[in-house]
Coordinates of C-alpha atoms in Angstrom, one line a residue:
M493 CA 55.2 -7.4 32.5
S494 CA 57.2 -6.8 35.6
A495 CA 55.1 -6.4 38.7
A496 CA 52.2 -5.8 36.3
T497 CA 52.1 -9.4 35.8
D498 CA 49.6 -10.2 38.2
L499 CA 47.2 -7.1 37.7
H500 CA 43.6 -7.9 36.5
P501 CA 41.8 -4.6 35.1
A502 CA 38.6 -5.2 37.2
S503 CA 36.5 -2.7 34.7
A504 CA 37.8 -2.7 31.4
A505 CA 35.6 0.3 30.1
H506 CA 38.4 1.3 27.8
V507 CA 36.9 1.8 24.2
G508 CA 34.2 4.1 23.1
S509 CA 32.9 3.5 19.5
E510 CA 33.6 6.0 16.9
A511 CA 29.6 6.3 17.1
D512 CA 29.9 7.9 20.3
H513 CA 32.9 9.7 20.0
H514 CA 34.7 11.7 17.2
G515 CA 37.0 9.8 15.4
P516 CA 40.5 10.9 14.1
P517 CA 39.9 14.0 11.6
H518 CA 41.0 13.3 8.0
G519 CA 43.8 14.4 5.8
W520 CA 46.8 16.7 6.7
R521 CA 45.2 18.3 9.6
R522 CA 45.5 14.9 11.4
W523 CA 48.7 15.1 11.5
V524 CA 49.6 18.9 11.8
Y525 CA 47.3 19.4 14.6
A526 CA 47.3 16.1 16.4
T527 CA 47.1 16.0 20.1
N528 CA 46.1 12.1 20.2
H529 CA 49.1 10.1 21.9
K530 CA 48.8 7.5 19.2
D531 CA 49.2 9.6 16.2
I532 CA 52.3 11.6 17.4
G533 CA 53.9 8.7 18.8
T534 CA 53.6 7.4 14.9
M535 CA 54.8 10.6 13.8
Y536 CA 58.0 10.3 16.0
L537 CA 58.5 6.9 15.0
L538 CA 58.4 7.7 11.5
F539 CA 60.6 10.6 11.6
S540 CA 63.2 8.8 13.5
L541 CA 63.4 6.1 11.0
V542 CA 64.1 8.7 8.0
M543 CA 66.7 10.2 10.3
F544 CA 68.1 6.4 10.9
F545 CA 68.5 6.2 7.2
V546 CA 69.8 9.7 6.9
G547 CA 72.5 9.0 9.4
G548 CA 73.3 5.6 7.9
L549 CA 74.0 7.3 4.8
N550 CA 76.6 9.5 6.6
A551 CA 77.9 6.3 8.0
L552 CA 78.0 4.2 4.5
L553 CA 79.9 7.3 2.7
L554 CA 82.6 7.5 5.5
R555 CA 83.1 3.4 5.4
S556 CA 83.2 3.6 1.6
E557 CA 86.3 6.1 2.1
L558 CA 87.8 3.4 4.6
F559 CA 87.3 0.4 2.3
Q560 CA 91.2 0.9 1.4
P561 CA 94.0 3.0 2.0
G562 CA 94.6 6.2 0.2
L563 CA 91.8 8.8 -0.4
Q564 CA 89.3 7.5 -2.8
I565 CA 85.9 9.1 -2.8
V566 CA 86.2 12.1 -0.3
Q567 CA 88.1 14.6 1.0
P568 CA 89.5 14.5 4.7
E569 CA 87.4 17.5 5.5
F570 CA 84.2 16.4 4.1
F571 CA 85.1 12.8 6.1
N572 CA 85.3 14.9 9.1
Q573 CA 81.9 16.4 8.6
L574 CA 80.7 12.8 7.8
T575 CA 81.5 11.5 11.4
T576 CA 80.3 14.4 13.2
M577 CA 76.9 14.8 11.2
H578 CA 76.4 10.6 11.5
G579 CA 77.0 10.8 15.4
L580 CA 74.4 13.9 16.0
I581 CA 71.9 12.5 13.6
M582 CA 71.8 9.2 14.8
V583 CA 71.8 10.3 18.8
F584 CA 69.9 13.3 18.7
G585 CA 67.5 12.6 15.5
A586 CA 67.1 8.7 15.6
I587 CA 67.3 7.1 18.8
M588 CA 66.0 9.7 21.2
P589 CA 62.7 10.6 19.0
A590 CA 62.4 6.8 18.6
W591 CA 62.1 6.4 22.3
V592 CA 59.7 9.4 22.7
G593 CA 57.5 7.8 20.0
F594 CA 57.3 4.3 22.1
A595 CA 56.6 6.5 25.4
N596 CA 53.8 8.3 23.4
W597 CA 52.4 5.4 21.8
Q598 CA 52.9 3.0 25.4
L599 CA 52.8 4.8 28.4
P600 CA 49.3 5.6 28.0
L601 CA 48.2 2.3 27.2
M602 CA 50.2 0.8 30.1
I603 CA 49.1 2.7 32.7
G604 CA 45.4 2.8 32.0
A605 CA 45.5 6.7 30.9
S606 CA 43.3 8.1 28.5
D607 CA 46.3 10.3 26.7
M608 CA 49.3 12.3 27.3
A609 CA 49.0 15.0 30.3
F610 CA 49.8 18.0 27.8
A611 CA 48.2 17.0 24.2
R612 CA 48.9 20.2 22.7
M613 CA 52.6 20.6 24.5
N614 CA 53.0 17.2 23.2
N615 CA 52.1 18.1 19.6
F616 CA 54.5 21.0 19.9
S617 CA 57.4 19.0 21.1
F618 CA 57.2 16.8 17.9
W619 CA 57.0 19.6 15.5
L620 CA 60.2 21.2 16.9
L621 CA 61.9 18.3 15.4
P622 CA 61.5 18.5 11.3
P623 CA 63.1 22.1 11.6
A624 CA 66.0 20.8 13.8
A625 CA 66.6 17.9 11.3
L626 CA 66.4 20.4 8.3
L627 CA 68.9 22.8 10.0
L628 CA 71.4 19.8 10.4
V629 CA 71.1 18.5 7.1
A630 CA 71.0 22.0 5.4
S631 CA 74.9 22.8 7.3
Y632 CA 76.0 20.6 4.7
F633 CA 75.2 23.1 1.9
V634 CA 76.7 26.5 3.5
P635 CA 80.1 27.6 3.1
G636 CA 82.7 25.6 4.5
G637 CA 80.2 22.7 5.1
A638 CA 78.8 21.1 8.1
A639 CA 80.3 20.8 11.7
A640 CA 83.4 18.6 11.8
A641 CA 84.5 18.6 15.1
G642 CA 83.0 15.4 16.1
W643 CA 79.8 14.7 17.4
T644 CA 81.1 15.8 21.0
I645 CA 82.1 19.5 19.0
Y646 CA 85.1 19.8 21.1
A647 CA 86.4 23.5 21.5
P648 CA 88.7 24.9 19.9
L649 CA 87.9 23.1 17.2
S650 CA 84.2 23.8 17.2
I651 CA 85.2 27.6 18.0
Q652 CA 87.1 27.9 14.3
M653 CA 84.4 26.2 12.2
G654 CA 82.2 27.9 9.5
P655 CA 78.7 28.8 9.9
G656 CA 77.7 25.0 9.5
M657 CA 78.5 24.5 13.3
D658 CA 76.1 27.5 13.9
F659 CA 73.5 25.6 12.3
G660 CA 74.5 22.6 14.6
I661 CA 74.1 24.6 17.8
F662 CA 70.8 25.9 16.8
A663 CA 69.6 22.5 15.8
L664 CA 70.9 21.1 19.3
H665 CA 69.0 23.6 21.1
I666 CA 65.7 23.1 19.3
L667 CA 66.0 19.4 19.8
G668 CA 66.9 19.9 23.5
A669 CA 63.8 22.0 24.0
S670 CA 61.8 19.1 22.5
S671 CA 63.3 16.8 24.5
I672 CA 62.6 18.7 27.8
M673 CA 59.1 19.4 26.9
G674 CA 58.6 15.5 26.2
S675 CA 60.1 14.9 30.0
I676 CA 57.6 17.1 31.7
N677 CA 54.7 15.5 29.6
I678 CA 55.9 11.9 30.2
I679 CA 56.7 12.4 34.0
T680 CA 53.5 14.5 34.7
T681 CA 51.4 11.4 32.8
I682 CA 53.1 8.5 35.2
L683 CA 53.0 10.3 38.2
N684 CA 49.1 11.6 37.8
M685 CA 47.6 9.7 35.3
R686 CA 47.9 5.8 36.6
A687 CA 44.8 3.7 36.6
P688 CA 43.3 3.1 40.1
G689 CA 45.2 0.4 41.9
M690 CA 48.5 0.9 39.9
T691 CA 51.2 1.8 42.5
L692 CA 54.5 2.8 41.8
M693 CA 55.7 -0.5 42.2
R694 CA 53.3 -2.1 40.2
M695 CA 54.1 -0.2 37.0
P696 CA 55.5 -1.9 34.1
L697 CA 59.5 -2.0 34.0
F698 CA 59.0 0.2 30.7
V699 CA 57.1 2.7 32.1
W700 CA 59.5 2.8 35.2
T701 CA 62.9 3.2 33.1
W702 CA 61.1 6.1 31.0
L703 CA 60.2 7.8 34.2
I704 CA 63.8 7.6 35.3
T705 CA 65.0 8.6 31.8
A706 CA 62.6 11.7 31.7
Y707 CA 64.1 13.0 35.0
L708 CA 67.8 12.3 33.5
L709 CA 66.6 14.3 30.4
I710 CA 65.6 17.3 32.6
A711 CA 68.5 17.4 34.5
V712 CA 71.3 17.4 31.7
M713 CA 70.0 18.8 28.6
P714 CA 70.2 22.3 30.1
V715 CA 73.7 21.6 30.6
L716 CA 74.2 21.1 26.9
A717 CA 72.5 24.2 26.4
G718 CA 74.8 26.0 28.5
A719 CA 78.0 24.5 26.9
I720 CA 76.7 25.4 23.2
T721 CA 75.6 28.9 24.1
M722 CA 78.8 29.5 25.8
L723 CA 80.5 27.9 22.5
L724 CA 78.1 30.6 20.5
T725 CA 79.1 33.5 22.5
D726 CA 82.7 32.4 21.8
R727 CA 82.1 32.2 18.2
H728 CA 80.5 35.4 17.6
F729 CA 80.5 37.8 20.8
G730 CA 84.0 38.2 21.9
T731 CA 84.0 35.8 25.1
S732 CA 86.6 33.1 26.3
F733 CA 85.2 30.6 28.0
F734 CA 86.8 28.2 25.9
N735 CA 89.1 30.0 24.0
A736 CA 92.8 29.7 25.3
A737 CA 93.8 32.6 23.0
G738 CA 91.7 34.7 25.3
G739 CA 92.5 33.1 28.8
G740 CA 89.7 30.5 28.2
D741 CA 89.8 26.5 28.9
P742 CA 89.2 24.2 26.1
V743 CA 89.2 21.3 28.6
M744 CA 86.3 23.0 30.3
F745 CA 84.1 22.4 27.5
Q746 CA 84.9 18.9 27.8
H747 CA 84.0 18.9 31.4
I748 CA 80.6 20.8 30.8
F749 CA 79.6 18.3 27.7
W750 CA 80.5 15.2 29.3
F751 CA 78.4 15.8 32.3
F752 CA 75.7 16.1 30.1
G753 CA 77.1 13.3 27.7
H754 CA 77.2 10.4 30.1
P755 CA 73.6 10.4 31.2
E756 CA 73.0 11.1 27.8
V757 CA 74.0 7.5 27.0
Y758 CA 72.0 6.2 29.8
I759 CA 68.9 8.0 28.4
L760 CA 69.6 6.2 25.0
I761 CA 69.7 2.9 26.7
L762 CA 67.3 2.8 29.8
P763 CA 64.1 2.7 27.9
G764 CA 65.9 -0.3 26.1
F765 CA 66.2 -2.0 29.2
G766 CA 62.4 -1.4 30.0
I767 CA 61.7 -3.1 26.7
V768 CA 63.7 -5.9 27.1
S769 CA 62.1 -6.1 30.6
E770 CA 58.7 -6.4 29.2
I771 CA 59.5 -9.1 26.4
I772 CA 61.9 -11.6 27.7
P773 CA 59.1 -12.4 30.7
T774 CA 56.4 -12.7 27.8
F775 CA 58.3 -15.2 26.0
A776 CA 59.9 -17.1 28.9
R777 CA 56.3 -17.6 30.2
K778 CA 57.5 -16.4 33.7
R779 CA 57.3 -13.5 35.7
L780 CA 60.6 -11.0 35.7
F781 CA 62.9 -12.3 38.2
G782 CA 63.7 -9.6 40.8
Y783 CA 61.3 -6.9 39.8
S784 CA 62.1 -4.3 42.7
S785 CA 66.1 -5.0 42.0
M786 CA 65.1 -3.8 38.4
V787 CA 64.0 -0.7 39.6
Y788 CA 66.7 -0.1 42.3
A789 CA 69.1 -0.9 39.7
T790 CA 67.8 1.3 37.0
A791 CA 67.9 4.3 39.5
S792 CA 71.3 3.2 40.4
I793 CA 72.4 3.7 37.0
A794 CA 71.0 6.9 36.4
I795 CA 72.4 8.6 39.9
L796 CA 76.3 6.9 39.2
S797 CA 75.6 8.2 35.7
F798 CA 76.5 11.9 37.1
I799 CA 79.5 11.7 38.8
V800 CA 81.5 9.4 36.0
W801 CA 81.8 12.0 33.6
A802 CA 85.7 12.3 33.6
H803 CA 86.6 8.9 32.5
H804 CA 86.2 10.5 28.7
M805 CA 89.0 12.3 29.6
F806 CA 91.7 10.5 31.2
A807 CA 94.1 11.7 28.2
T808 CA 93.6 15.4 29.2
G809 CA 96.2 14.8 32.3
M810 CA 94.2 14.8 35.1
P811 CA 95.9 14.4 38.9
A812 CA 96.4 10.4 39.8
A813 CA 93.5 11.3 42.5
G814 CA 91.1 12.3 39.9
Q815 CA 91.7 9.4 37.8
L816 CA 91.1 7.0 40.5
F817 CA 88.1 8.2 41.7
F818 CA 86.4 8.2 37.8
M819 CA 88.1 4.8 37.4
Y820 CA 86.3 3.2 40.5
A821 CA 83.2 5.2 40.0
T822 CA 82.6 3.7 36.5
M823 CA 83.5 0.1 37.7
L824 CA 80.7 0.7 40.2
I825 CA 78.1 1.4 37.4
A826 CA 79.0 -2.4 36.2
V827 CA 76.8 -3.7 39.7
P828 CA 73.7 -2.6 38.9
T829 CA 74.1 -3.3 35.0
G830 CA 75.3 -6.8 36.1
V831 CA 72.2 -7.2 38.3
K832 CA 69.7 -6.2 35.0
V833 CA 71.8 -9.0 33.1
F834 CA 71.3 -11.6 35.8
N835 CA 67.8 -10.9 36.2
W836 CA 66.9 -11.2 32.4
V837 CA 69.1 -14.6 32.4
A838 CA 67.6 -15.7 35.6
T839 CA 63.9 -15.1 33.9
M840 CA 64.9 -17.2 31.0
W841 CA 66.0 -19.9 33.1
R842 CA 63.9 -23.1 32.8
G843 CA 61.3 -21.0 31.3
S844 CA 59.0 -22.2 28.5
M845 CA 60.9 -20.1 25.8
T846 CA 59.7 -19.4 22.2
F847 CA 62.0 -17.5 19.9
E848 CA 59.7 -15.0 18.0
T849 CA 61.1 -12.1 16.4
P850 CA 60.9 -9.7 19.5
M851 CA 62.5 -12.4 21.7
L852 CA 65.2 -12.9 19.3
F853 CA 66.2 -9.2 19.2
A854 CA 65.9 -9.3 23.2
V855 CA 68.0 -12.1 23.6
G856 CA 70.5 -10.7 21.1
F857 CA 70.6 -7.3 22.9
V858 CA 71.4 -9.3 26.1
F859 CA 74.2 -10.9 24.3
V860 CA 76.0 -8.3 22.4
F861 CA 75.3 -5.5 25.1
T862 CA 76.9 -7.6 27.7
I863 CA 80.0 -7.7 25.0
G864 CA 79.8 -3.7 24.8
G865 CA 79.7 -3.7 28.8
L866 CA 83.0 -5.7 29.1
T867 CA 84.8 -3.5 26.9
G868 CA 83.7 -0.5 28.9
I869 CA 84.9 -1.7 31.9
I870 CA 88.2 -2.4 30.0
L871 CA 88.1 1.5 29.1
S872 CA 87.2 2.2 32.6
I873 CA 90.6 1.4 33.7
A874 CA 93.0 4.5 33.3
P875 CA 96.2 3.0 32.1
L876 CA 94.5 1.3 29.3
D877 CA 92.2 3.9 28.4
I878 CA 95.0 6.2 28.0
A879 CA 96.5 3.5 25.5
L880 CA 93.2 2.9 23.9
H881 CA 91.5 6.5 23.8
D882 CA 90.5 7.8 20.5
T883 CA 91.3 4.5 18.8
Y884 CA 88.8 2.2 16.9
Y885 CA 88.5 0.4 20.1
V886 CA 86.3 2.9 21.7
V887 CA 84.5 3.2 18.3
A888 CA 83.5 -0.5 18.6
H889 CA 82.6 -0.1 22.4
F890 CA 80.2 2.5 21.8
H891 CA 78.5 1.0 18.9
Y892 CA 78.3 -2.4 20.8
T893 CA 76.2 -0.3 23.7
M894 CA 74.4 1.8 21.1
V895 CA 73.5 -0.3 18.3
A896 CA 73.1 -3.6 19.9
G897 CA 71.8 -1.6 23.1
S898 CA 69.3 0.9 21.9
L899 CA 68.8 -0.1 18.0
F900 CA 68.3 -3.6 18.7
S901 CA 65.9 -3.0 21.7
L902 CA 64.0 -0.4 19.6
F903 CA 63.4 -3.3 16.9
A904 CA 62.4 -5.8 19.5
G905 CA 59.8 -3.3 20.8
A906 CA 58.5 -2.3 17.4
Y907 CA 57.9 -6.1 16.8
Y908 CA 56.5 -6.8 20.0
W909 CA 53.9 -3.8 19.7
L910 CA 53.3 -3.5 16.1
P911 CA 50.2 -6.0 15.9
K912 CA 48.9 -4.0 18.8
W913 CA 49.5 -0.9 16.7
T914 CA 48.4 -1.9 13.3
G915 CA 45.9 -4.8 14.1
H916 CA 47.6 -7.2 11.9
Y917 CA 50.7 -9.8 12.3
Y918 CA 53.8 -8.9 10.8
N919 CA 55.6 -11.9 8.4
E920 CA 57.4 -13.8 11.2
K921 CA 59.8 -15.4 8.7
L922 CA 61.0 -12.2 7.3
G923 CA 61.1 -10.6 10.9
K924 CA 63.8 -13.1 11.9
L925 CA 65.4 -13.0 8.4
H926 CA 66.2 -9.3 9.5
F927 CA 67.5 -10.3 13.0
W928 CA 69.8 -12.6 12.1
L929 CA 71.1 -10.3 8.8
S930 CA 71.3 -7.4 11.7
M931 CA 73.0 -9.7 14.2
I932 CA 75.8 -11.2 11.5
F933 CA 76.5 -8.1 10.0
F934 CA 76.6 -5.7 13.0
N935 CA 79.3 -8.4 14.3
V936 CA 81.3 -8.4 11.3
T937 CA 80.9 -4.5 11.2
F938 CA 82.1 -3.7 14.5
F939 CA 84.1 -6.8 16.3
P940 CA 87.3 -6.2 13.7
Q941 CA 87.2 -2.7 14.9
H942 CA 88.4 -3.5 18.5
F943 CA 91.6 -5.3 16.7
L944 CA 91.8 -2.2 14.7
G945 CA 92.0 0.0 18.2
L946 CA 94.3 -2.5 20.1
A947 CA 96.8 -2.1 16.9
G948 CA 96.5 1.5 17.6
M949 CA 94.4 2.9 14.8
P950 CA 92.9 6.3 15.3
R951 CA 89.3 7.3 14.9
R952 CA 88.0 10.0 12.7
Y953 CA 91.0 9.4 10.1
A954 CA 90.1 9.4 6.5
D955 CA 93.3 7.6 5.7
Y956 CA 95.4 4.8 7.2
P957 CA 98.4 3.0 6.5
M958 CA 98.7 -0.7 4.8
Q959 CA 98.5 -2.8 7.9
F960 CA 94.9 -1.9 8.8
A961 CA 93.6 -2.4 5.3
D962 CA 92.2 -6.1 6.0
F963 CA 89.9 -5.3 9.3
N964 CA 88.9 -2.0 7.7
A965 CA 87.7 -3.7 4.2
I966 CA 85.9 -6.7 6.4
S967 CA 84.4 -3.6 8.4
T968 CA 83.0 -1.8 5.3
I969 CA 81.4 -5.1 3.7
G970 CA 79.8 -5.6 7.2
A971 CA 78.2 -1.8 7.4
F972 CA 77.0 -2.1 3.8
G973 CA 75.2 -5.5 4.8
F974 CA 74.0 -4.2 8.0
G975 CA 72.6 -1.0 6.2
L976 CA 70.8 -2.8 3.4
S977 CA 69.4 -5.3 6.2
Q978 CA 67.4 -2.4 7.5
L979 CA 65.6 -2.0 4.2
L980 CA 64.0 -5.3 5.0
F981 CA 62.7 -3.9 8.2
V982 CA 60.8 -1.2 6.1
Y983 CA 59.4 -3.6 4.1
V984 CA 58.3 -5.6 7.0
V985 CA 56.7 -2.9 8.7
Y986 CA 54.9 -1.5 5.5
K987 CA 53.6 -4.8 4.7
C988 CA 52.3 -5.4 8.2
V989 CA 50.7 -2.0 8.1
K990 CA 48.9 -2.4 4.6
G991 CA 47.8 -6.2 6.0
G992 CA 48.4 -9.4 7.3
A993 CA 46.6 -11.7 9.5
Q994 CA 44.3 -10.2 12.1
A995 CA 46.0 -10.1 15.7
P996 CA 43.5 -10.3 18.9
A997 CA 43.6 -8.3 21.8
K998 CA 46.2 -10.0 23.3
V999 CA 48.8 -10.8 20.6
W1000 CA 51.4 -12.9 22.5
E1001 CA 50.3 -16.0 24.9
G1002 CA 52.6 -15.1 27.7
A1003 CA 52.1 -11.3 27.7
T1004 CA 50.3 -9.5 30.4
G1005 CA 49.4 -5.9 31.3
L1006 CA 46.9 -3.2 30.5
E1007 CA 47.9 -2.6 26.8
W1008 CA 46.5 -6.4 26.1
T1009 CA 43.1 -5.5 27.2
V1010 CA 42.4 -3.1 24.4
P1011 CA 41.4 -4.4 20.9
S1012 CA 43.9 -4.7 18.1
P1013 CA 44.6 -2.0 16.2
A1014 CA 44.3 0.2 19.4
P1015 CA 41.4 2.4 18.9
F1016 CA 41.9 6.4 18.6
H1017 CA 40.3 6.9 22.0
T1018 CA 41.0 4.2 24.7
F1019 CA 40.6 4.4 28.5
E1020 CA 37.8 6.8 28.8
K1021 CA 36.8 5.4 32.1
P1022 CA 40.2 4.4 33.7
P1023 CA 40.4 0.5 34.3
V1024 CA 40.7 -0.7 38.2
V1025 CA 43.8 -2.6 38.8
E1026 CA 43.4 -5.3 41.4
Q1027 CA 45.9 -7.6 42.7

């Protein structure tokens, strides 16, 4: 899309027949030894889908407990394990691998490359994920159960946990190593393997957002690794980095964690911005409004994300000057984010819009993500944040940005490129039904949580007084509706893979870009001779 809107591949020698080239190996070897970017992308996406349901199951268990006041289903200790594992699995096991799956599938197709730069490292970075996921899930079954310190694993609580915390720490190390390798691969591929004529400012915006995201990952994953390694040595080797009993500082853990954690939030959302920037121009049948301003806005968000980490820590008692700095720096991020929203709306303005499923999810993303952004501005104001800190208002804000942001844009991208991946059209009616069920139940789940937070209900509590009962009941009903709606998505994808109307090379009428010059389904080998991109 983006500036690639006007690109015309002068030579589209993209495909070789299976007679000329060996096709994919058969059986399990194809997947275990996979070096083809499409196969690895598929494995990433399937893995993330499985982990999405595992994380969702945790969420439904804890929402079941919160359906009514009193303890019905789980004990508070197990409830805390559920909240922690839900967060860790969703962030590190579901959303991040899904984005890397999209990167693997789409980046070579969008820049005219034959594959990713480091094919074997690509295979290794995927196969690190299943053992890490196994460690996370297995931690439920060790003495003392899984980690229960919140997904932020704050000290000193995380120093006092049982072996489940060690499982979590090792899993995070492995997942972090996978992310770093994936990022190195993505950066090398984008910078060195673009088709002739595709300058940086002609790249599709999804490519741009992933390039910036990969740099963010390389910058902050080692910070997380350092924090959890210090945690490990505090737990087992007698150090006192975060242990106040030995002269350490638990607040230092928060500083280090959030220096990773805040850019991480943008790692989870920036590729979504890229996907929405591809989809909206396609279905508005217009060029993206303000391509270069979108690129600069994305880079600005990435840079600013490094200087706002302590807005998560207003309640720790920082001096007024520190509060003011982090407050204003946080508000500043609203400017490039606002530029993006304005550009998306301006692209839609007076376009010849149609509302196929990808467009529905993209427009839904813009609407709901904007609500999440506005609640974020409220939380950036230090005195308000001190009142709302660790209440359900923060839970609502976070899910409006992460579910409506990351997940809705992932669904948008999946529906957008599914015909290209499978060669078949999906069932449009079922896709639209999936969107409306997801949108309605999402809001039923999380909008009442704003009111719970404003009324003072703290998060991560297994029980609550009677005055919070009604909104919690509504929220739980919404959560089950939302969770069950996602089974419809699995059915749509399954039916699309199995068959359906044959998709042409150019699936969507308004679509532009190199990926729409290869047949659908995209052949095992594409772009053996790089296409020449002309303005």
